[in-house]
Amino acid sequence: GEDVEQSLFLSVREGDSSVINCTYTDSSSTYLYWYKQEPGAGLQLLTYIFSNMDMKQDQRLTVLLNKKDKHLSLRIADTQTGDSAIYFCAEDQGNSGNTPLVFGKGTRLSVIA
Amino acid sequence: EPEVTQTPSHQVTQMGQEVILRCVPISNHLYFYWYRQILGQKVEFLVSFYNNEISEKSEIFDDQFSVERPDGSNFTLKIRSTKLEDSAMYFCASNRRGYNEQFFGPGTRLTVL
C-alpha cells in the first residue's frame, strides 16, 4: 500500500536553512503536500507541488520533487523560531478531487535561537 | 479568510457512549473528509463524503462510525459505542471542486475513559 516516510526530528539554528525530507511510494500521486502543525493546533496547508513539476518556490519555502526517486523535500530559508512545528508530508491517491491524503509521521522542527 | 471549524475542541466520554463530532466546512467546498491522529502517530484517513454520500472509507471506518450532512453547513462524525482506542484527535477537512488542496479544521480531541 501507499506509505510516506519522514525523519522524525530536525534541529536548526535561527537564520539557517532547514531541509525536511520525505519519501513516498505511490507513483500515481497527483499532488504532494506539506502541512504544518503547531502545538495544539490543526494542520495548516503550507504548500504543494504538482507531480509533473520539479520545483516550486513560495517566499521562504522551496519544494523539490524527484519523481524518479519518489523524494520530496521542503527547504525553509532563514528559519525563524516561529517555524518550530511538526511538518507533515502528504500525497494524494489520484486526481479525482476527492481523494484521501496519505500522511507521513511528521518531522518535528526545533529552531534554536 | 474562510476556515474549517470544529466543535467541541475537546470531548471526554465514557467507554461505550456515543459521541458526535461536528464540523463546518468552508462554504463553497463540496468534498468533505474526516481524519484522525492518535497521539504520536500518523494522521490517518477515515472517510470522504461528496454529494450526500460516502465516496471512500478506510478500514478504520467500521460499523461503529457514521457521517452525516444534516443541513447545508454541518458535517458530523458519529461514533456509536466508543472504545478506549478511539481516543485521538479528529480532523475534518474540505476542498472545492477542481482543487485538490484540502483545508483542515483545528481538530477535536476525543478522550475515552
Short mmCIF file of C-alpha atoms in Angstrom, two decimals:
data_model
loop_
_atom_site.label_atom_id
_atom_site.label_comp_id
_atom_site.label_asym_id
_atom_site.label_seq_id
_atom_site.Cartn_x
_atom_site.Cartn_y
_atom_site.Cartn_z
CA GLY A 1 0.00 0.00 0.00
CA GLU A 2 0.91 3.65 -0.01
CA ASP A 3 3.46 4.81 2.51
CA VAL A 4 5.11 8.13 3.28
CA GLU A 5 8.30 8.26 5.33
CA GLN A 6 9.95 11.20 7.04
CA SER A 7 12.71 11.63 9.57
CA LEU A 8 11.21 12.43 12.96
CA PHE A 9 13.37 15.27 14.22
CA LEU A 10 15.36 18.21 12.87
CA SER A 11 17.10 20.91 14.84
CA VAL A 12 18.49 24.08 13.26
CA ARG A 13 19.79 27.44 14.39
CA GLU A 14 17.76 30.57 13.78
CA GLY A 15 18.71 32.13 10.46
CA ASP A 16 19.95 28.87 8.94
CA SER A 17 18.09 26.92 6.27
CA SER A 18 16.05 23.86 7.20
CA VAL A 19 15.59 20.94 4.84
CA ILE A 20 12.90 18.40 5.64
CA ASN A 21 12.89 15.26 3.55
CA CYS A 22 10.17 12.81 2.62
CA THR A 23 9.89 9.67 0.53
CA TYR A 24 6.67 8.26 -0.84
CA THR A 25 5.65 5.12 -2.66
CA ASP A 26 2.58 5.89 -4.78
CA SER A 27 3.73 6.87 -8.26
CA SER A 28 0.16 7.78 -9.25
CA SER A 29 0.02 10.71 -6.83
CA THR A 30 -1.14 13.89 -8.50
CA TYR A 31 -0.10 16.35 -5.83
CA LEU A 32 2.29 16.23 -2.90
CA TYR A 33 1.74 18.49 0.06
CA TRP A 34 3.45 19.98 3.07
CA TYR A 35 1.36 20.72 6.13
CA LYS A 36 2.49 22.47 9.32
CA GLN A 37 1.12 21.66 12.76
CA GLU A 38 1.88 23.99 15.64
CA PRO A 39 1.39 22.75 19.22
CA GLY A 40 -2.29 22.17 19.98
CA ALA A 41 -3.36 23.38 16.56
CA GLY A 42 -4.71 21.86 13.38
CA LEU A 43 -2.97 21.17 10.09
CA GLN A 44 -2.09 24.24 8.08
CA LEU A 45 -1.52 23.74 4.37
CA LEU A 46 1.87 25.31 3.65
CA THR A 47 2.45 24.47 0.03
CA TYR A 48 2.01 21.74 -2.53
CA ILE A 49 3.54 20.66 -5.79
CA PHE A 50 2.02 19.07 -8.86
CA SER A 51 3.63 15.76 -9.65
CA ASN A 52 4.95 16.84 -13.05
CA MET A 53 6.93 19.72 -11.56
CA ASP A 54 10.48 19.58 -10.21
CA MET A 55 10.45 22.65 -8.04
CA LYS A 56 8.14 25.21 -6.57
CA GLN A 57 9.16 28.34 -4.68
CA ASP A 58 6.89 30.33 -2.42
CA GLN A 59 8.65 33.10 -0.47
CA ARG A 60 10.91 31.35 2.07
CA LEU A 61 9.70 27.89 1.07
CA THR A 62 11.17 25.77 -1.72
CA VAL A 63 9.76 22.38 -2.58
CA LEU A 64 11.88 19.98 -4.62
CA LEU A 65 10.44 16.85 -6.18
CA ASN A 66 12.47 13.97 -7.57
CA LYS A 67 9.79 11.81 -9.13
CA LYS A 68 12.22 9.10 -10.21
CA ASP A 69 13.38 8.55 -6.62
CA LYS A 70 9.97 9.44 -5.13
CA HIS A 71 11.68 12.01 -2.92
CA LEU A 72 10.19 15.30 -1.80
CA SER A 73 11.88 17.99 0.24
CA LEU A 74 10.88 21.25 1.87
CA ARG A 75 13.51 23.92 2.34
CA ILE A 76 12.79 26.80 4.69
CA ALA A 77 15.18 29.69 4.18
CA ASP A 78 16.17 31.95 7.09
CA THR A 79 14.44 29.72 9.63
CA GLN A 80 12.75 31.59 12.46
CA THR A 81 11.65 30.48 15.93
CA GLY A 82 8.07 30.75 14.69
CA ASP A 83 8.83 27.95 12.24
CA SER A 84 9.13 25.49 15.14
CA ALA A 85 6.39 22.94 14.50
CA ILE A 86 5.73 19.49 13.11
CA TYR A 87 5.85 19.31 9.31
CA PHE A 88 3.86 16.62 7.54
CA CYS A 89 4.46 15.41 4.05
CA ALA A 90 1.36 14.01 2.32
CA GLU A 91 0.45 12.52 -1.02
CA ASP A 92 -2.93 12.12 -2.63
CA GLN A 93 -4.01 8.91 -4.23
CA GLY A 94 -5.27 10.12 -7.57
CA ASN A 95 -6.77 13.09 -9.33
CA SER A 96 -10.49 12.86 -8.79
CA GLY A 97 -10.52 15.86 -6.47
CA ASN A 98 -11.99 13.71 -3.74
CA THR A 99 -9.06 11.51 -2.87
CA PRO A 100 -7.73 10.78 0.60
CA LEU A 101 -4.35 12.06 1.67
CA VAL A 102 -1.69 9.71 2.99
CA PHE A 103 0.49 11.37 5.59
CA GLY A 104 3.94 10.74 6.94
CA LYS A 105 4.54 10.67 10.69
CA GLY A 106 5.77 14.24 10.64
CA THR A 107 9.14 15.89 11.26
CA ARG A 108 9.44 17.94 14.42
CA LEU A 109 11.49 21.04 13.60
CA SER A 110 13.14 22.76 16.55
CA VAL A 111 14.65 26.17 15.93
CA ILE A 112 17.35 27.24 18.36
CA ALA A 113 17.69 30.98 18.94
CA GLU B 1 -10.27 34.21 5.31
CA PRO B 2 -12.77 31.33 5.42
CA GLU B 3 -11.76 28.34 7.51
CA VAL B 4 -12.99 24.95 8.61
CA THR B 5 -14.34 24.98 12.16
CA GLN B 6 -14.87 22.08 14.54
CA THR B 7 -16.71 21.64 17.82
CA PRO B 8 -16.09 20.77 20.54
CA SER B 9 -12.35 21.32 20.83
CA HIS B 10 -12.15 18.61 23.47
CA GLN B 11 -14.64 15.84 24.28
CA VAL B 12 -14.32 13.45 27.18
CA THR B 13 -16.60 10.42 27.24
CA GLN B 14 -17.01 7.08 28.92
CA MET B 15 -16.33 3.87 27.03
CA GLY B 16 -19.47 2.63 25.33
CA GLN B 17 -21.03 6.07 24.99
CA GLU B 18 -21.98 7.69 21.70
CA VAL B 19 -20.25 10.87 20.58
CA ILE B 20 -20.92 13.27 17.73
CA LEU B 21 -18.13 15.44 16.44
CA ARG B 22 -19.18 18.46 14.44
CA CYS B 23 -17.55 20.30 11.58
CA VAL B 24 -18.49 23.29 9.47
CA PRO B 25 -16.55 23.05 6.19
CA ILE B 26 -15.68 26.10 4.10
CA SER B 27 -18.91 27.24 2.50
CA ASN B 28 -18.17 26.75 -1.21
CA HIS B 29 -16.42 23.40 -0.69
CA LEU B 30 -18.08 20.23 -1.92
CA TYR B 31 -15.79 17.45 -0.72
CA PHE B 32 -15.51 16.60 2.97
CA TYR B 33 -13.28 14.32 4.97
CA TRP B 34 -12.58 13.00 8.44
CA TYR B 35 -9.09 12.03 9.55
CA ARG B 36 -7.79 11.02 12.93
CA GLN B 37 -4.41 11.24 14.65
CA ILE B 38 -3.70 9.00 17.60
CA LEU B 39 -1.18 10.70 19.87
CA GLY B 40 2.31 10.49 18.39
CA GLN B 41 1.17 8.67 15.26
CA LYS B 42 0.34 9.49 11.66
CA VAL B 43 -2.72 11.35 10.52
CA GLU B 44 -4.97 8.60 9.11
CA PHE B 45 -7.83 8.89 6.64
CA LEU B 46 -11.23 7.75 7.86
CA VAL B 47 -13.83 8.73 5.28
CA SER B 48 -14.59 11.06 2.39
CA PHE B 49 -18.02 12.42 1.51
CA TYR B 50 -19.48 14.05 -1.59
CA ASN B 51 -22.97 14.74 -2.84
CA ASN B 52 -24.54 13.42 0.35
CA GLU B 53 -22.89 10.07 0.28
CA ILE B 54 -19.67 8.37 1.30
CA SER B 55 -17.11 8.35 -1.52
CA GLU B 56 -14.46 6.26 0.16
CA LYS B 57 -13.71 4.86 3.60
CA SER B 58 -10.74 3.24 5.24
CA GLU B 59 -10.55 0.00 7.20
CA ILE B 60 -10.71 2.07 10.38
CA PHE B 61 -14.19 3.34 9.46
CA ASP B 62 -16.16 0.32 10.63
CA ASP B 63 -19.83 -0.03 11.55
CA GLN B 64 -19.49 2.00 14.72
CA PHE B 65 -18.73 5.12 12.65
CA SER B 66 -21.16 7.12 10.57
CA VAL B 67 -21.14 10.51 8.87
CA GLU B 68 -23.93 12.87 8.02
CA ARG B 69 -24.52 16.25 6.49
CA PRO B 70 -27.70 17.14 8.37
CA ASP B 71 -28.07 20.59 6.81
CA GLY B 72 -26.32 22.89 4.36
CA SER B 73 -23.43 23.72 6.64
CA ASN B 74 -22.65 20.97 9.17
CA PHE B 75 -20.77 17.71 8.63
CA THR B 76 -20.78 15.28 11.54
CA LEU B 77 -18.92 12.16 12.60
CA LYS B 78 -20.74 9.84 14.98
CA ILE B 79 -19.08 7.08 16.95
CA ARG B 80 -21.83 4.83 18.31
CA SER B 81 -20.09 2.97 21.10
CA THR B 82 -16.72 4.45 21.88
CA LYS B 83 -13.73 2.30 22.75
CA LEU B 84 -10.55 3.30 24.56
CA GLU B 85 -8.63 3.08 21.29
CA ASP B 86 -10.88 5.72 19.72
CA SER B 87 -9.05 8.32 21.79
CA ALA B 88 -7.41 10.58 19.22
CA MET B 89 -7.52 13.98 17.59
CA TYR B 90 -10.18 14.01 14.87
CA PHE B 91 -9.72 16.40 11.99
CA CYS B 92 -12.31 17.50 9.49
CA ALA B 93 -11.16 18.73 6.06
CA SER B 94 -12.75 20.06 2.92
CA ASN B 95 -11.85 21.09 -0.59
CA ARG B 96 -13.68 22.56 -3.55
CA ARG B 97 -14.32 21.11 -6.95
CA GLY B 98 -11.31 21.36 -9.24
CA TYR B 99 -8.86 22.00 -6.44
CA ASN B 100 -7.10 19.16 -4.65
CA GLU B 101 -5.88 21.16 -1.66
CA GLN B 102 -7.64 20.03 1.48
CA PHE B 103 -8.11 22.56 4.26
CA PHE B 104 -8.20 21.20 7.77
CA GLY B 105 -10.04 22.28 10.87
CA PRO B 106 -8.34 22.68 14.25
CA GLY B 107 -9.44 19.23 15.39
CA THR B 108 -11.46 17.73 18.22
CA ARG B 109 -9.51 15.88 20.86
CA LEU B 110 -11.57 12.86 21.92
CA THR B 111 -10.66 11.19 25.20
CA VAL B 112 -12.40 7.90 26.01
CA LEU B 113 -12.15 6.82 29.65
#
